[in-house]
Tab-separated table of C-alpha atoms in Angstrom:
chain	number	residue	atom	x	y	z
A	13	UNK	CA	26.870	-120.220	-58.085
A	14	UNK	CA	24.334	-117.231	-56.930
A	15	UNK	CA	25.980	-116.868	-53.835
A	16	UNK	CA	29.353	-115.851	-55.313
A	17	UNK	CA	27.762	-113.636	-57.803
A	18	UNK	CA	25.840	-112.029	-54.971
A	19	UNK	CA	29.039	-112.285	-52.886
A	20	UNK	CA	31.107	-110.032	-55.506
A	21	UNK	CA	28.757	-107.784	-55.992
A	22	UNK	CA	28.350	-107.080	-52.197
A	23	UNK	CA	32.444	-106.465	-51.852
A	24	UNK	CA	32.921	-104.401	-55.271
A	25	UNK	CA	30.092	-102.089	-53.670
A	26	UNK	CA	32.154	-99.710	-51.058
A	27	UNK	CA	35.119	-100.335	-54.079
A	28	UNK	CA	32.727	-98.234	-56.685
A	29	UNK	CA	31.791	-95.429	-53.820
A	30	UNK	CA	35.694	-94.580	-52.762
A	31	UNK	CA	36.598	-91.140	-53.724
A	32	UNK	CA	38.363	-91.094	-57.068
A	33	UNK	CA	39.614	-87.316	-56.407
A	34	UNK	CA	40.413	-84.355	-54.406
A	35	UNK	CA	39.165	-81.022	-53.366
A	36	UNK	CA	41.258	-77.931	-53.062
A	37	UNK	CA	39.709	-75.123	-50.630
A	38	UNK	CA	41.007	-71.709	-49.216
A	39	UNK	CA	41.200	-68.214	-48.311
A	40	UNK	CA	42.697	-64.975	-49.768
A	41	UNK	CA	43.393	-61.560	-48.079
A	42	UNK	CA	45.082	-58.581	-48.335
A	43	UNK	CA	47.884	-57.519	-46.351
A	44	UNK	CA	46.024	-56.567	-43.901
A	45	UNK	CA	44.311	-59.563	-43.377
A	46	UNK	CA	41.231	-58.206	-45.362
A	47	UNK	CA	39.258	-60.823	-47.283
A	48	UNK	CA	39.510	-60.274	-51.493
A	49	UNK	CA	36.708	-60.819	-53.514
A	50	UNK	CA	36.627	-61.351	-57.135
A	51	UNK	CA	40.330	-62.715	-56.983
A	52	UNK	CA	40.891	-65.612	-60.190
A	53	UNK	CA	42.075	-68.565	-58.388
A	54	UNK	CA	43.606	-70.859	-61.434
A	55	UNK	CA	44.679	-74.946	-61.029
A	56	UNK	CA	46.756	-76.517	-64.097
A	57	UNK	CA	48.364	-79.878	-63.964
A	58	UNK	CA	46.228	-82.844	-64.151
A	59	UNK	CA	43.676	-82.259	-67.089
A	60	UNK	CA	42.496	-79.016	-68.215
A	61	UNK	CA	43.052	-75.687	-66.128
A	62	UNK	CA	39.820	-75.209	-63.267
A	63	UNK	CA	39.111	-71.809	-62.335
A	64	UNK	CA	37.497	-70.465	-59.219
A	65	UNK	CA	36.760	-67.122	-58.346
A	66	UNK	CA	36.544	-65.779	-54.123
A	67	UNK	CA	33.391	-64.988	-53.004
A	68	UNK	CA	32.896	-61.638	-50.862
A	69	UNK	CA	34.401	-63.470	-47.927
A	70	UNK	CA	38.093	-64.150	-50.434
A	71	UNK	CA	36.552	-67.760	-50.172
A	72	UNK	CA	37.437	-70.301	-52.938
A	73	UNK	CA	36.704	-74.541	-53.722
A	74	UNK	CA	37.987	-76.521	-57.060
A	75	UNK	CA	35.908	-79.498	-56.516
A	76	UNK	CA	37.078	-83.377	-57.917
A	77	UNK	CA	41.055	-82.588	-59.367
A	78	UNK	CA	42.819	-85.714	-59.693
A	79	UNK	CA	45.248	-86.181	-56.593
A	80	UNK	CA	48.512	-84.567	-57.830
A	81	UNK	CA	50.698	-82.057	-58.054
A	82	UNK	CA	49.009	-78.796	-59.633
A	83	UNK	CA	50.570	-75.252	-60.545
A	84	UNK	CA	48.158	-72.440	-58.787
A	85	UNK	CA	48.016	-68.661	-60.079
A	86	UNK	CA	45.548	-66.280	-57.290
A	87	UNK	CA	45.218	-62.582	-59.689
A	88	UNK	CA	43.149	-59.305	-59.062
A	89	UNK	CA	43.651	-56.322	-60.225
A	90	UNK	CA	45.682	-53.548	-58.555
A	91	UNK	CA	47.805	-56.839	-56.739
A	92	UNK	CA	50.694	-58.935	-57.557
A	93	UNK	CA	50.190	-61.929	-59.154
A	94	UNK	CA	50.638	-65.034	-56.796
A	95	UNK	CA	51.628	-68.216	-58.576
A	96	UNK	CA	52.787	-71.546	-56.991
A	97	UNK	CA	54.238	-74.516	-58.270
A	98	UNK	CA	53.422	-77.335	-55.810
A	99	UNK	CA	49.972	-78.000	-54.477
A	100	UNK	CA	49.714	-81.664	-53.806
A	101	UNK	CA	46.065	-83.151	-53.997
A	102	UNK	CA	45.306	-85.994	-52.255
A	103	UNK	CA	42.935	-88.581	-52.994
A	104	UNK	CA	39.826	-88.376	-50.593
A	105	UNK	CA	40.939	-84.717	-48.935
A	106	UNK	CA	40.716	-81.631	-48.998
A	107	UNK	CA	43.476	-79.178	-49.443
A	108	UNK	CA	43.282	-76.320	-47.685
A	109	UNK	CA	45.377	-73.407	-48.540
A	110	UNK	CA	45.463	-69.407	-47.080
A	111	UNK	CA	46.685	-66.822	-49.995
A	112	UNK	CA	48.145	-63.428	-49.369
A	113	UNK	CA	47.904	-60.886	-52.636
A	114	UNK	CA	50.353	-57.798	-51.899
A	115	UNK	CA	48.826	-54.565	-53.040
A	116	UNK	CA	50.543	-53.330	-57.179
A	117	UNK	CA	49.551	-50.497	-56.827
A	118	UNK	CA	52.119	-48.010	-55.347
A	119	UNK	CA	51.020	-44.100	-55.157
A	120	UNK	CA	53.399	-41.831	-57.171
A	121	UNK	CA	52.975	-38.123	-56.813
A	122	UNK	CA	54.504	-35.462	-59.445
A	123	UNK	CA	54.160	-32.098	-58.643
A	124	UNK	CA	54.640	-29.869	-61.894
A	125	UNK	CA	54.725	-26.272	-61.604
A	126	UNK	CA	54.363	-23.907	-64.772
A	127	UNK	CA	56.485	-20.709	-65.259
A	128	UNK	CA	55.096	-17.913	-62.433
A	129	UNK	CA	53.410	-15.237	-64.438
A	130	UNK	CA	55.453	-12.351	-62.369
A	131	UNK	CA	59.016	-12.567	-62.633
A	132	UNK	CA	60.413	-12.915	-59.080
A	133	UNK	CA	63.544	-11.160	-59.515
A	134	UNK	CA	61.673	-7.737	-60.397
A	135	UNK	CA	60.659	-5.956	-57.217
A	136	UNK	CA	58.965	-3.044	-59.219
A	137	UNK	CA	58.088	-1.148	-61.945
A	138	UNK	CA	57.636	2.497	-62.840
A	139	UNK	CA	56.117	4.022	-65.915
A	140	UNK	CA	56.612	7.910	-65.882
A	141	UNK	CA	54.205	10.076	-67.582
A	142	UNK	CA	54.357	13.509	-68.779
A	143	UNK	CA	51.826	15.713	-67.574
A	144	UNK	CA	50.707	16.616	-71.459
A	145	UNK	CA	50.052	11.864	-71.469
A	146	UNK	CA	48.083	12.446	-68.537
A	147	UNK	CA	45.288	15.326	-69.619
A	148	UNK	CA	44.626	13.919	-72.993
A	149	UNK	CA	42.952	10.932	-70.666
A	150	UNK	CA	39.777	11.329	-71.126
A	151	UNK	CA	38.181	11.483	-67.387
A	152	UNK	CA	35.267	12.314	-66.102
A	153	UNK	CA	36.906	13.803	-63.356
A	154	UNK	CA	39.968	16.025	-63.337
A	155	UNK	CA	43.169	14.539	-61.286
A	156	UNK	CA	44.366	17.790	-60.732
């Protein structure tokens, strides 16, 4: 009887040690191939959503996901949100992804101009003053 119990324990131990989950890892880069730190990567599917944020090298890792198909989204301010609905996680394996986010910022330059202070149609302005008007002006010098 003790031998049978010992055999059952020895054969059950490897079964308990087997992994029941898989992992997701990857890198997020921009269009130029530069790593993007601070990207929020979210997986949803089986169980509650899991969130990871990329490190300074643009890498992320989500551990202990149940095997199955997950939806994935990656987002960062200033970039278009990336979504994928078909990310497969396999038992005992790490699924690796290379994600590329495209810039959502577009350069728009709007030039507005106010009305000019000068009249561009008038080329000169002439004022005629009478000699009596000039004589009545207070001046330290005599213009004549």
